[in-house]
Tab-separated table of C-alpha atoms in Angstrom:
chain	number	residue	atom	x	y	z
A	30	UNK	CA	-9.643	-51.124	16.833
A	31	UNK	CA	-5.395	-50.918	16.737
A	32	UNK	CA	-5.880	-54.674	16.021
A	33	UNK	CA	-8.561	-54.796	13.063
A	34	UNK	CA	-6.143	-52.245	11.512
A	35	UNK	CA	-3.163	-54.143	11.455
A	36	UNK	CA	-5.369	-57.260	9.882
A	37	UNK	CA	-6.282	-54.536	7.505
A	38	UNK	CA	-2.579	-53.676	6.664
A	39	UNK	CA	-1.901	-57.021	6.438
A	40	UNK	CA	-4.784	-57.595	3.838
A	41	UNK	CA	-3.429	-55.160	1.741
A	42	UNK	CA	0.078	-55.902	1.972
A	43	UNK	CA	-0.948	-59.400	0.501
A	44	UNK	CA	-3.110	-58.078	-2.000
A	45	UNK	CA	-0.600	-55.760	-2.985
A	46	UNK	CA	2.305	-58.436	-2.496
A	47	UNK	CA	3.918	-61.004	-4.726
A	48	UNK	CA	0.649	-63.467	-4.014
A	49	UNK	CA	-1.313	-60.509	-5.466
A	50	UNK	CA	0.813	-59.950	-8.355
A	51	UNK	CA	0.385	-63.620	-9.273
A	52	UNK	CA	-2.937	-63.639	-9.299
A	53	UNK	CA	-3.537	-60.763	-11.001
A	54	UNK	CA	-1.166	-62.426	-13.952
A	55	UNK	CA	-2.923	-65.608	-13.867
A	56	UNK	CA	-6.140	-63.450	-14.773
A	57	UNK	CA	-4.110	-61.227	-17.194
A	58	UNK	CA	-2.872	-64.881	-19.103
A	59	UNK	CA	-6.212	-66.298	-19.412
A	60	UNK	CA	-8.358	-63.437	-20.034
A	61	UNK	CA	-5.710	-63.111	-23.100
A	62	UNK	CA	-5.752	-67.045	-24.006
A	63	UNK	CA	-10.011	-66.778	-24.180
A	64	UNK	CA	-10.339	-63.769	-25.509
A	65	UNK	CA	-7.425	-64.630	-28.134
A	66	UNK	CA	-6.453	-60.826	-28.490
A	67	UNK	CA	-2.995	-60.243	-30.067
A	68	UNK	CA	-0.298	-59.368	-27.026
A	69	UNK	CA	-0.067	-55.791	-27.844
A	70	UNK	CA	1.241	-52.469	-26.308
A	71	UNK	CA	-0.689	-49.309	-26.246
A	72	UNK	CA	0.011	-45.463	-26.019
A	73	UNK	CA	-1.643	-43.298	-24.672
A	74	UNK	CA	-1.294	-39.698	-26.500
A	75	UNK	CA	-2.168	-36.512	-25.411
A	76	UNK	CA	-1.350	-34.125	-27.543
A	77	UNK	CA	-0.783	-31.447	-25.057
A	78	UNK	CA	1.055	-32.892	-22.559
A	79	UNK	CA	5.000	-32.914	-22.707
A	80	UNK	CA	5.327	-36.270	-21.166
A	81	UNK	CA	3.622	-38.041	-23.742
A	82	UNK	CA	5.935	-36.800	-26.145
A	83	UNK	CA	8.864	-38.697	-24.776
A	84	UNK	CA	6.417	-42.026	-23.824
A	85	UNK	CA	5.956	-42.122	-28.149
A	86	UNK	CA	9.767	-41.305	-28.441
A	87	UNK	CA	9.818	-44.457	-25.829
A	88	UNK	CA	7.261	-46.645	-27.813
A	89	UNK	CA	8.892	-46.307	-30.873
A	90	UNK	CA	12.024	-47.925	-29.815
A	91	UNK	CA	10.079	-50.433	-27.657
A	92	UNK	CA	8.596	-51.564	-30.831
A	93	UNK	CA	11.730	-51.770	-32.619
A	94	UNK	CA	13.505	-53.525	-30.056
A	95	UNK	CA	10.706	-56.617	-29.006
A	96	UNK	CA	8.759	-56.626	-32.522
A	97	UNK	CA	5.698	-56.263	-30.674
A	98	UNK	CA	2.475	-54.698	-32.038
A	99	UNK	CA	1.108	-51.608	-30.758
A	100	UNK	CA	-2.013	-49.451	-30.954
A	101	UNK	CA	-2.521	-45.572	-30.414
A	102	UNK	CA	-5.140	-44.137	-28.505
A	103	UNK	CA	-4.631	-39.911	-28.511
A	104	UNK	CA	-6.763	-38.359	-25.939
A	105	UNK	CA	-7.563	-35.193	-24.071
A	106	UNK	CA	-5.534	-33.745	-21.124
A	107	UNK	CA	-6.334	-35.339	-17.604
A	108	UNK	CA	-10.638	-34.534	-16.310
A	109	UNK	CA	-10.827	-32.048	-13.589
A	110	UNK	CA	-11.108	-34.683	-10.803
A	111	UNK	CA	-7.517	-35.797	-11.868
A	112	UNK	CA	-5.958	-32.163	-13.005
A	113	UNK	CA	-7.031	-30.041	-9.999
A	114	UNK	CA	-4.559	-27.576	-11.196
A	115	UNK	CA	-4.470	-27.601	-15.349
A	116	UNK	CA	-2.415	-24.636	-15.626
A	117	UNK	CA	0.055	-25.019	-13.274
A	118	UNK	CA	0.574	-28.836	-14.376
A	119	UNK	CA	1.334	-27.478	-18.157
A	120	UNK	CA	3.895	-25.196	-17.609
A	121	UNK	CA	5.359	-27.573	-14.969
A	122	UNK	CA	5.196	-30.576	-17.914
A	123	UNK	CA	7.774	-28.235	-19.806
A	124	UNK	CA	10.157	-27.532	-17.384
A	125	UNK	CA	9.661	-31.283	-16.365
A	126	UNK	CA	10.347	-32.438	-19.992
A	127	UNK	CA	13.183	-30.273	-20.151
A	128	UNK	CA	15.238	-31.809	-17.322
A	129	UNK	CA	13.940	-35.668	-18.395
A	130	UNK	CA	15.500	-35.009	-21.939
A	131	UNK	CA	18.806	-33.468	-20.560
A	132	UNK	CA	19.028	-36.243	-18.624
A	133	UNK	CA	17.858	-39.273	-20.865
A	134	UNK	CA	18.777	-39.553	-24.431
A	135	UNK	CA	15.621	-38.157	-25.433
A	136	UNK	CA	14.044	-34.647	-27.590
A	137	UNK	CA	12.417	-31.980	-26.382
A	138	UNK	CA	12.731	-29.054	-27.972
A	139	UNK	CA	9.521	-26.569	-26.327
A	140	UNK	CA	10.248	-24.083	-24.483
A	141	UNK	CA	6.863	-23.124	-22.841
A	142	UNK	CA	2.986	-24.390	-23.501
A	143	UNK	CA	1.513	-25.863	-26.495
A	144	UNK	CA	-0.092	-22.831	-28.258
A	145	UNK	CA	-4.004	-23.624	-28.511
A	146	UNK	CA	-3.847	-22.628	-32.254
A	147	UNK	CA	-1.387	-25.150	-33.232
A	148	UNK	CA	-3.061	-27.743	-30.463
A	149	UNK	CA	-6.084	-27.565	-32.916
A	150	UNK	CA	-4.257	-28.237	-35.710
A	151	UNK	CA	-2.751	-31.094	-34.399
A	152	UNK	CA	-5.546	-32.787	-33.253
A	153	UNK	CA	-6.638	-32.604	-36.691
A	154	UNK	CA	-3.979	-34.556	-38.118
A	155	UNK	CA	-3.843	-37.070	-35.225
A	156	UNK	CA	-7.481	-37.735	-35.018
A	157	UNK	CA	-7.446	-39.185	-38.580
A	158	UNK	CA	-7.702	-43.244	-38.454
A	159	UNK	CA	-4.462	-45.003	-39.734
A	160	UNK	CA	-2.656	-48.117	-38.775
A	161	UNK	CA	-0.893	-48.443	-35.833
A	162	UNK	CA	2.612	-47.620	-36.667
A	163	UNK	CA	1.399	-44.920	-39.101
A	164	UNK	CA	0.042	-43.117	-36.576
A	165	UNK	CA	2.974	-43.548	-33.891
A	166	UNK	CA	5.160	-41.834	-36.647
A	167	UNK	CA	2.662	-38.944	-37.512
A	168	UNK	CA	2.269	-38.519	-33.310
A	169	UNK	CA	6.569	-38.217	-33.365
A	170	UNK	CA	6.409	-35.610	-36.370
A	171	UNK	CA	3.301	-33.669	-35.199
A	172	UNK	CA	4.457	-33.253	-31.444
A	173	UNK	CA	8.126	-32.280	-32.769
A	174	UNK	CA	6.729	-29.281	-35.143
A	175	UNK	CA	4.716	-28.733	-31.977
A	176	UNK	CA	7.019	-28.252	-29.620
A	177	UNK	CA	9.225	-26.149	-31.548
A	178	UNK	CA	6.703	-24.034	-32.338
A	179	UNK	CA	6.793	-24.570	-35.965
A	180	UNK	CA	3.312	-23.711	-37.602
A	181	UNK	CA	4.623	-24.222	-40.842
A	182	UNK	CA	6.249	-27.635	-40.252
A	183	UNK	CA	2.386	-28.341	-39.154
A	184	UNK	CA	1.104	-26.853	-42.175
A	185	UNK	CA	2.813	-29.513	-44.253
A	186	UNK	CA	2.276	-32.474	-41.912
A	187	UNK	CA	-1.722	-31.666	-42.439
A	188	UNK	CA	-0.828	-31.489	-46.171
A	189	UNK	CA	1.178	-34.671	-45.967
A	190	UNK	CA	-0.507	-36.953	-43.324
A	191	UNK	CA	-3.999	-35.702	-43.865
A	192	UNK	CA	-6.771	-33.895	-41.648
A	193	UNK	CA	-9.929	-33.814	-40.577
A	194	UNK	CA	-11.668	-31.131	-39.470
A	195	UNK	CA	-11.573	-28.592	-36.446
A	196	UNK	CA	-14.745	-29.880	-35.232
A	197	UNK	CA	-14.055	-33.867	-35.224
A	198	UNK	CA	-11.044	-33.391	-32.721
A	199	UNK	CA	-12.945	-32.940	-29.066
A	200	UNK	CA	-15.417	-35.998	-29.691
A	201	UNK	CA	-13.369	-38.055	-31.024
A	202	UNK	CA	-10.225	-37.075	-28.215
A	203	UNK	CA	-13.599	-37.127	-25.773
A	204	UNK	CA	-14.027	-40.609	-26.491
A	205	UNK	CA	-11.112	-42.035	-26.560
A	206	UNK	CA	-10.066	-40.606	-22.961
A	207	UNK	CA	-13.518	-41.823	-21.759
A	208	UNK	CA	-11.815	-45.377	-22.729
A	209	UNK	CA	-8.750	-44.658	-21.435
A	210	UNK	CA	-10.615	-44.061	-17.767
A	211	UNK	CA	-13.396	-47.306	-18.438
A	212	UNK	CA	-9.551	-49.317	-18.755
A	213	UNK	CA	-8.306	-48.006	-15.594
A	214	UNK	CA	-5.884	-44.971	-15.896
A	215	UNK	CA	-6.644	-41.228	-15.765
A	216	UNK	CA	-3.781	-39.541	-18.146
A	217	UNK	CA	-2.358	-39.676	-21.127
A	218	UNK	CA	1.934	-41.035	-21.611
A	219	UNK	CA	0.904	-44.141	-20.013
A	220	UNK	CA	1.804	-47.463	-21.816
A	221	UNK	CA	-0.165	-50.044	-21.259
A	222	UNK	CA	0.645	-54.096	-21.699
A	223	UNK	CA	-1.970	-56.789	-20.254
A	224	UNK	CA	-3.545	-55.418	-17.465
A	225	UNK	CA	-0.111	-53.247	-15.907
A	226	UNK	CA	0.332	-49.572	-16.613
A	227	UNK	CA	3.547	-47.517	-17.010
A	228	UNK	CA	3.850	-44.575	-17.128
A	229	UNK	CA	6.267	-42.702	-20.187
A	230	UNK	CA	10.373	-42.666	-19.607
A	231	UNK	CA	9.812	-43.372	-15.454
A	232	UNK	CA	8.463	-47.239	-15.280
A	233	UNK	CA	10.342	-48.442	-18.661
A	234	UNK	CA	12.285	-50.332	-16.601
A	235	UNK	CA	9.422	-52.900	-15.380
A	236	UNK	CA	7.926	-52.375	-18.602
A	237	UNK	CA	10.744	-53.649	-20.447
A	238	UNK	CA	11.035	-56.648	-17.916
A	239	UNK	CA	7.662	-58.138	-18.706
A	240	UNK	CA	7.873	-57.777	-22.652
A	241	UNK	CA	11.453	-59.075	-22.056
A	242	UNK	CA	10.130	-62.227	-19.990
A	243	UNK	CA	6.919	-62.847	-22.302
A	244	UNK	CA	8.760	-62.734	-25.603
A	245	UNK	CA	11.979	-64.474	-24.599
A	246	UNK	CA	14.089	-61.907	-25.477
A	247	UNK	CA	16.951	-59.559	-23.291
A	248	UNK	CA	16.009	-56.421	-21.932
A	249	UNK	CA	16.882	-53.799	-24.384
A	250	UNK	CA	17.477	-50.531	-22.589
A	251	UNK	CA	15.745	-48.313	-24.969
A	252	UNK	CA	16.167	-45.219	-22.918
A	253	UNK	CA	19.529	-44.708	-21.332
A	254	UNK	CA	21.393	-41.365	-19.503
A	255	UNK	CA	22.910	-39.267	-21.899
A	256	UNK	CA	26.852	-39.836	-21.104
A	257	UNK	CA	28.263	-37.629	-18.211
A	258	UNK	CA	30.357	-35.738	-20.755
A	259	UNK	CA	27.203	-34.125	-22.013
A	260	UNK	CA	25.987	-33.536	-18.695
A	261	UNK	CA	29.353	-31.603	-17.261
A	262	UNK	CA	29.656	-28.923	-14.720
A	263	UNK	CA	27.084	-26.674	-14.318
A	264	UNK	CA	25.967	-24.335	-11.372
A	265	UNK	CA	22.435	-24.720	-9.595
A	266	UNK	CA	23.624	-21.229	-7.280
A	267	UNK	CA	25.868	-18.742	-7.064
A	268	UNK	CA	24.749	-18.976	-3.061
A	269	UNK	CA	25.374	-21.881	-0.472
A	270	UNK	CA	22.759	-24.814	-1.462
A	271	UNK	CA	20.185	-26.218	0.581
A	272	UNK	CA	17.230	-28.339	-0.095
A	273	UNK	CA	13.726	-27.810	0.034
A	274	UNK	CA	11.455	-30.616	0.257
A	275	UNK	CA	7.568	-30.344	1.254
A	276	UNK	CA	5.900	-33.579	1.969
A	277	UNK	CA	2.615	-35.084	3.177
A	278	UNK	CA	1.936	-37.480	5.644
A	279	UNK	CA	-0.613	-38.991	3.553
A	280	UNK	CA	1.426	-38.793	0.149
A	281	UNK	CA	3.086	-42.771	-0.255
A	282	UNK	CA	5.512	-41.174	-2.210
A	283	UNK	CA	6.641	-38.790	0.035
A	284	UNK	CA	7.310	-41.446	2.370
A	285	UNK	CA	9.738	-43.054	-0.116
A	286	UNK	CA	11.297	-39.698	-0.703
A	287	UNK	CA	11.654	-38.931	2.728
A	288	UNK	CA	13.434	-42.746	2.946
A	289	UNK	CA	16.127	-41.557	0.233
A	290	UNK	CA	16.847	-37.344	0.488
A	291	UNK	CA	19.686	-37.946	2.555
A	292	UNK	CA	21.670	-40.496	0.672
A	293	UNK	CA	21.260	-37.916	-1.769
A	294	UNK	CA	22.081	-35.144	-0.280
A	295	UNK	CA	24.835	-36.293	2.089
A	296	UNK	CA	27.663	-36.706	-0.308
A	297	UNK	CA	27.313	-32.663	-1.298
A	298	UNK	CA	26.734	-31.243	2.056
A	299	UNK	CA	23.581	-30.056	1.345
A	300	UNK	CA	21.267	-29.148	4.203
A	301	UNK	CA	17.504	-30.170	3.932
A	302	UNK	CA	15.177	-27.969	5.202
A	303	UNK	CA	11.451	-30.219	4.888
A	304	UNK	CA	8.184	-28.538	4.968
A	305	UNK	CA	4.908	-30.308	5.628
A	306	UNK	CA	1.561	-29.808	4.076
A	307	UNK	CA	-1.930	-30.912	4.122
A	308	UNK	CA	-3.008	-33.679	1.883
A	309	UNK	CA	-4.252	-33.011	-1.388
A	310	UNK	CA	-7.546	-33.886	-0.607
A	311	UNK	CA	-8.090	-31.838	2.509
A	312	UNK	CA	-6.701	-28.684	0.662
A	313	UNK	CA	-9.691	-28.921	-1.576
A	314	UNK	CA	-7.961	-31.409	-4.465
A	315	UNK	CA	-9.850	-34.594	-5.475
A	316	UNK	CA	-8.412	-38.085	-5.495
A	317	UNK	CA	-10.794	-40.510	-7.508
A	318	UNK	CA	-10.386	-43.913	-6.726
A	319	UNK	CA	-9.004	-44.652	-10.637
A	320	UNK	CA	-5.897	-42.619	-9.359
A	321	UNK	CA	-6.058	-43.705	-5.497
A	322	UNK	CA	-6.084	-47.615	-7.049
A	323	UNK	CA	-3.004	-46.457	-9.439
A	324	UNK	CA	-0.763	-44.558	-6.977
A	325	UNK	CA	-0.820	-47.933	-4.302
A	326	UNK	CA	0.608	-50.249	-6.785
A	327	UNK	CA	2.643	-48.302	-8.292
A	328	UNK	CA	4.039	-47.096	-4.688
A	329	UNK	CA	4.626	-50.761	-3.967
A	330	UNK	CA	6.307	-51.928	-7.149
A	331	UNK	CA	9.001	-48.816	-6.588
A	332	UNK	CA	9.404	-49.454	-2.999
A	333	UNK	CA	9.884	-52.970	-3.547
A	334	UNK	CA	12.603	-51.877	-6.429
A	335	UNK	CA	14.393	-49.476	-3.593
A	336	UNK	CA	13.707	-52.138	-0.707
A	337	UNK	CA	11.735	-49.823	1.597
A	338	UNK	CA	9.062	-51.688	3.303
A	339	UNK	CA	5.644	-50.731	2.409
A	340	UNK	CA	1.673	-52.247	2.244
A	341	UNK	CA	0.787	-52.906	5.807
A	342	UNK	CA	-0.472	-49.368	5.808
A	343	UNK	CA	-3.227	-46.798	7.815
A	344	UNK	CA	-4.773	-44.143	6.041
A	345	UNK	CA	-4.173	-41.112	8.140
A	346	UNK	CA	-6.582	-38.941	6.454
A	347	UNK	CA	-8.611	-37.519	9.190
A	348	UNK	CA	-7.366	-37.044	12.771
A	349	UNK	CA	-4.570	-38.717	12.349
A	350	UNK	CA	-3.304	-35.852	9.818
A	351	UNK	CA	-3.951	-33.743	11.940
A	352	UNK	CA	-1.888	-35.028	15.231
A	353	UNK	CA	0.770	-35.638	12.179
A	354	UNK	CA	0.754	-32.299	11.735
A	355	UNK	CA	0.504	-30.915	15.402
A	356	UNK	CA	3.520	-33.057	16.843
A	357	UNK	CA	5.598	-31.988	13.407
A	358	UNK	CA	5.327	-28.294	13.943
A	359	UNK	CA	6.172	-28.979	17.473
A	360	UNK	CA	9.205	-31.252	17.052
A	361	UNK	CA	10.373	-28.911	14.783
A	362	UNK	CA	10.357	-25.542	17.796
A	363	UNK	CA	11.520	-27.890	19.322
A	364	UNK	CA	14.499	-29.586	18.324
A	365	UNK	CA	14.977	-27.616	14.798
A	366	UNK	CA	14.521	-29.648	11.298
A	367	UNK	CA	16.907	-32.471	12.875
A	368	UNK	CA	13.957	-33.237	14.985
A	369	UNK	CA	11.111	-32.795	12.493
A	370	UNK	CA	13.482	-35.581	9.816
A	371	UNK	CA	12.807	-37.961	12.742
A	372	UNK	CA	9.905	-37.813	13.756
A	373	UNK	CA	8.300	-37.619	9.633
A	374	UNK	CA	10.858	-40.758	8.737
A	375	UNK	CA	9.400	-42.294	11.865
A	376	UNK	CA	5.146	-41.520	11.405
A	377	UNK	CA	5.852	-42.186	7.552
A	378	UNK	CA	7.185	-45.337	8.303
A	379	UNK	CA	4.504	-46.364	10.546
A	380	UNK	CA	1.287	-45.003	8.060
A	381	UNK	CA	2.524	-46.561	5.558
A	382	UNK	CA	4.653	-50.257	6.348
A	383	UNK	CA	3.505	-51.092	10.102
A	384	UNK	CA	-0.202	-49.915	9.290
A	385	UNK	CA	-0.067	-47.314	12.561
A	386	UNK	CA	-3.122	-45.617	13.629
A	387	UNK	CA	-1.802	-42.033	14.152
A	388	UNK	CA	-5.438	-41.370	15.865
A	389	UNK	CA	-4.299	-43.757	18.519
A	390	UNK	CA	-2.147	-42.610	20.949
A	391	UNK	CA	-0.560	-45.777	21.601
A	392	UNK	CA	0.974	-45.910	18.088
A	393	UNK	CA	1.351	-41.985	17.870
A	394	UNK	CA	3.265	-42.414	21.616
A	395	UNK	CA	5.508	-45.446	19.803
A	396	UNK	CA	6.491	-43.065	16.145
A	397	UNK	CA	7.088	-40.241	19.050
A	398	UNK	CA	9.460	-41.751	20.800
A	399	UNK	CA	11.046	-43.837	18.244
A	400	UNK	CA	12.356	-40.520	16.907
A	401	UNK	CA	13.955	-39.721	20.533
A	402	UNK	CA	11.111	-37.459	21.258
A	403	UNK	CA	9.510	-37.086	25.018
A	404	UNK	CA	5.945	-38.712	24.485
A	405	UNK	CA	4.653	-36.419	27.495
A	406	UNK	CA	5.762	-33.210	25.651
A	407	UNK	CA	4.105	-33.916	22.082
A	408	UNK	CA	0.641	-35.323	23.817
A	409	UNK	CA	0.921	-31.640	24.964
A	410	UNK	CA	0.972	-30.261	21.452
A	411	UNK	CA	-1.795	-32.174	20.368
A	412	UNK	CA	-4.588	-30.295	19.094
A	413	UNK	CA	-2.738	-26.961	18.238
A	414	UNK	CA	-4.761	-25.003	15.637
A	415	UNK	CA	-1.361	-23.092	14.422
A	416	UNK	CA	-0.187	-26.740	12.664
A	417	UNK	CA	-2.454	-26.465	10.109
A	418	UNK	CA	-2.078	-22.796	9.527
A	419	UNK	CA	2.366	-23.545	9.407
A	420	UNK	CA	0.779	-26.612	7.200
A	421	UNK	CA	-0.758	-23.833	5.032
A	422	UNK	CA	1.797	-21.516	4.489
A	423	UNK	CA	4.088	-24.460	3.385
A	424	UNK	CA	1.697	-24.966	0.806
A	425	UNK	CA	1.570	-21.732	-0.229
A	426	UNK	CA	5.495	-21.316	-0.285
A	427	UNK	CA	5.072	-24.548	-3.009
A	428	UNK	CA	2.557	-22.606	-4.844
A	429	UNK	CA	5.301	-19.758	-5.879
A	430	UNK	CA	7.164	-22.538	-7.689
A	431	UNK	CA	4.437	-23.636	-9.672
A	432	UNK	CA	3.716	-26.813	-8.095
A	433	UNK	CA	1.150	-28.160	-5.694
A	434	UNK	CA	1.824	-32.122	-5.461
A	435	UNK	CA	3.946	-33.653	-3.362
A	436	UNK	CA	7.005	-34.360	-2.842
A	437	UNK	CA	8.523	-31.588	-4.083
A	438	UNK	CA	12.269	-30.603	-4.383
A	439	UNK	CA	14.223	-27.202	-4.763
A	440	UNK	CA	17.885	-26.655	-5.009
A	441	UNK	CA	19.374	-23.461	-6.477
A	442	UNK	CA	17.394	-23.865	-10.067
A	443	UNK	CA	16.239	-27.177	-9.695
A	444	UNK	CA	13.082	-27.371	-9.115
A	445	UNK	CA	11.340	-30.895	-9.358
A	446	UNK	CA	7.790	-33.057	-8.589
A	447	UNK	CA	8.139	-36.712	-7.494
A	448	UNK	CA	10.572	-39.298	-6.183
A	449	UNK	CA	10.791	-40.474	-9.514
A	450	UNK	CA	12.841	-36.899	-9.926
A	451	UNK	CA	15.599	-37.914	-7.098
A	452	UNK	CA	17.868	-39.002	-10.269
A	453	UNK	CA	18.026	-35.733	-11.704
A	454	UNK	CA	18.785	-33.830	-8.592
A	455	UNK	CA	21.893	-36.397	-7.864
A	456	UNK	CA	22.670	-35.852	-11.315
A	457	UNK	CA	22.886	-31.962	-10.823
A	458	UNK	CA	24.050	-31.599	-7.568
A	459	UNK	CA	27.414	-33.718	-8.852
A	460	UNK	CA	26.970	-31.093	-11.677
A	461	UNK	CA	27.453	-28.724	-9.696
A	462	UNK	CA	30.042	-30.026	-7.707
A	463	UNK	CA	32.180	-30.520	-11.139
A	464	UNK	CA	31.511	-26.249	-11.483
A	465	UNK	CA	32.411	-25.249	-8.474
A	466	UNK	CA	35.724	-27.743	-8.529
A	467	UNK	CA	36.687	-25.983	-11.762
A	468	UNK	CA	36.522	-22.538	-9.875
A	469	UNK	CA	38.509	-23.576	-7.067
């Protein structure tokens, strides 16, 4: 069994390797030389969501800077099988926006959720056919007057841009997400060129590679950190800092975040203090395989970007999770979160670049003891129901900051989804160094 895994972690690792990649652009190349479709980039808009906001600030100086056509597709938020938690994701998008654009040279001027009045009315305007750039521009005035709550800006948009009625917007935002999913994403402020998907300000960078390498042209940089002199001192606490980061086994990004925290954290002095959770799935939250698909390459292209191994992997869903968790909550009574850092870095690394079977005990015994932990003494933990209650109460501790998803960061006032987001925190922890050098 251990063996047929490993070929299976080395299958994917291929598939999801640099022979994969060329295959997959082989297939991208001719399906565009038969078809003879124009090389184009799309945007996908949702009207509601934050993040899309800043992918059309993004598109509109990608088009500037490689002359390349684009189309707009505006669609509705994410489906329920991809938004387990709508409400918590939209006020999260805000404060999420908020930190992107003090960070990147970017707007965002809201302050809290779209209201649904002025959501309608937008959807009016933006549901009205034009040409391509047309429409980016109207999507960049609409979602400003949005976000800074100003009906009356709207008002004159309609007046200006034209509308169509209330009752057009959900079919026609219905149908165009329904394409979005048939082409193989899930949510709107993607970008989309050939066959890869990016997703708004976060995967520019490869992005701007490939439209760099197809058109013969340099990479541009359209979105670059806002000097340091706008971003000086500034305190995340008035009280000693540490860092809160909850993680799942099973999250592939979590495993990356788990491979960076300290580099991050080390310079500052910051203690981390990690708590572990149950997958998404087995705390009731869908993954579809649209987003499963999504999440592995785009794990591998950012691992491969921060040279972590990963793609020989063994999905731990199951019992595996569960031993995960058992031998965690043990190694952390144990030895304190010194001991828990271990032993995660260690299982991570084995799910998820050595494709370990943590329902064998042969690999579990190997992760174990590669973190300096007595083999003997976590077999003996195995199977303790009180892992997945700890598990559970981590979860819920997340839940008081709005978030759900994993990894997840808090330090002082920071409070952050993603590895994508280990930037930002650098960014304000050195803030806040600058502050509290100023008071000294």
């Amino acid at each position: 069994m251990i063996i047929t895994k490993r070929l299976k972690g080395k299958a994917i690792a291929t598939w999801l390797g640099p022979r994969g990649d060329a295959a997959r652009r082989v297939v991208a190349d001719l399906r565009e030389r038969v078809t003879k479709a124009p090389r184009r980039l799309e945007l996908y808009f949702d009207i509601a969501d934050p993040w899309s906001y800043l992918a059309a600030q993004a598109a509109s100086r990608l088009v500037d800077a490689y002359r390349i056509e684009l189309a707009v597709h505006v669609v509705t938020p994410p489906a329920s099988d991809v938004d387990p938690q709508p409400a918590m994701r939209a006020k999260h998008a805000v404060r999420d926006a908020q930190q992107l654009a003090a960070y990147w040279d970017l707007d965002f001027p809201g302050k809290r959720e779209a209201d649904s009045g002025a959501l309608r009315d937008a959807g009016t305007i933006l549901v009205r056919e034009r040409p391509p750039a047309e429409q980016l521009r109207a999507a960049l005035e609409v979602a400003q007057a949005l976000w800074s709550n100003d009906r009356k800006q709207l008002a004159k948009l309609a007046g200006s841009w034209g509308a169509e009625s209330h009752g057009s917007v959900a079919p026609a935002l219905n149908a165009k997400y329904a394409a979005l999913r048939k082409a193989g994403h899930y949510m709107g402020g993607m970008l989309r060129y050939k066959d890869g998907w990016y997703w708004g300000v976060d995967r520019l960078p490869y992005l701007e590679s490939e439209l760099a390498r197809d058109l013969g042209s340099d990479v541009a940089h359209v979105v670059t950190p806002r000097p340091e002199a706008d971003r000086g001192p500034l305190a995340l606490s008035d009280k000693p800092l540490s860092c809160d980061l909850w993680f799942s086994f099973r999250s592939p990004y979590s495993y990356l975040a788990l491979e960076q925290i300290e580099a991050v954290l080390a310079p500052y002095g910051v203690p981390l203090v990690l708590h572990a959770v149950l997958p998404m799935v087995a705390r009731g939250i869908p993954l579809p395989n649209v987003k499963r698909m999504y999440i592995v390459h785009d794990v591998k292209r950012e691992a491969d970007r921060l040279g972590i191994a990963f793609g020989e992997l063994c999905d731990p869903l199951g019992p595996g999770i569960d031993h995960c968790l058992a031998i965690a909550a043990w190694a952390e009574a144990r030895g304190g979160q010194p001991a828990l850092l271990r032993f995660a870095r260690s299982a991570m690394r084995g799910i998820w670049s050595e494709a370990r079977d943590m329902t064998e005990y042969v690999d579990l015994r190997h992760v174990v003891e590669r973190a300096d932990l007595p083999w003997a003494e976590a077999r003996e933990a195995l199977g303790d129901p009180d892992a997945v209650k700890w598990a559970q109460a981590n979860a819920a501790d997340l839940a008081v900051f709005g978030l759900w998803g994993v990894p997840s960061f808090k330090v002082g006032d920071f409070i952050a989804w993603g590895q994508d987001r280990l930037p930002l925190l650098a960014d304000r922890l050195r803030r806040h160094a600058a502050n509290e050098a100023n008071r000294s």
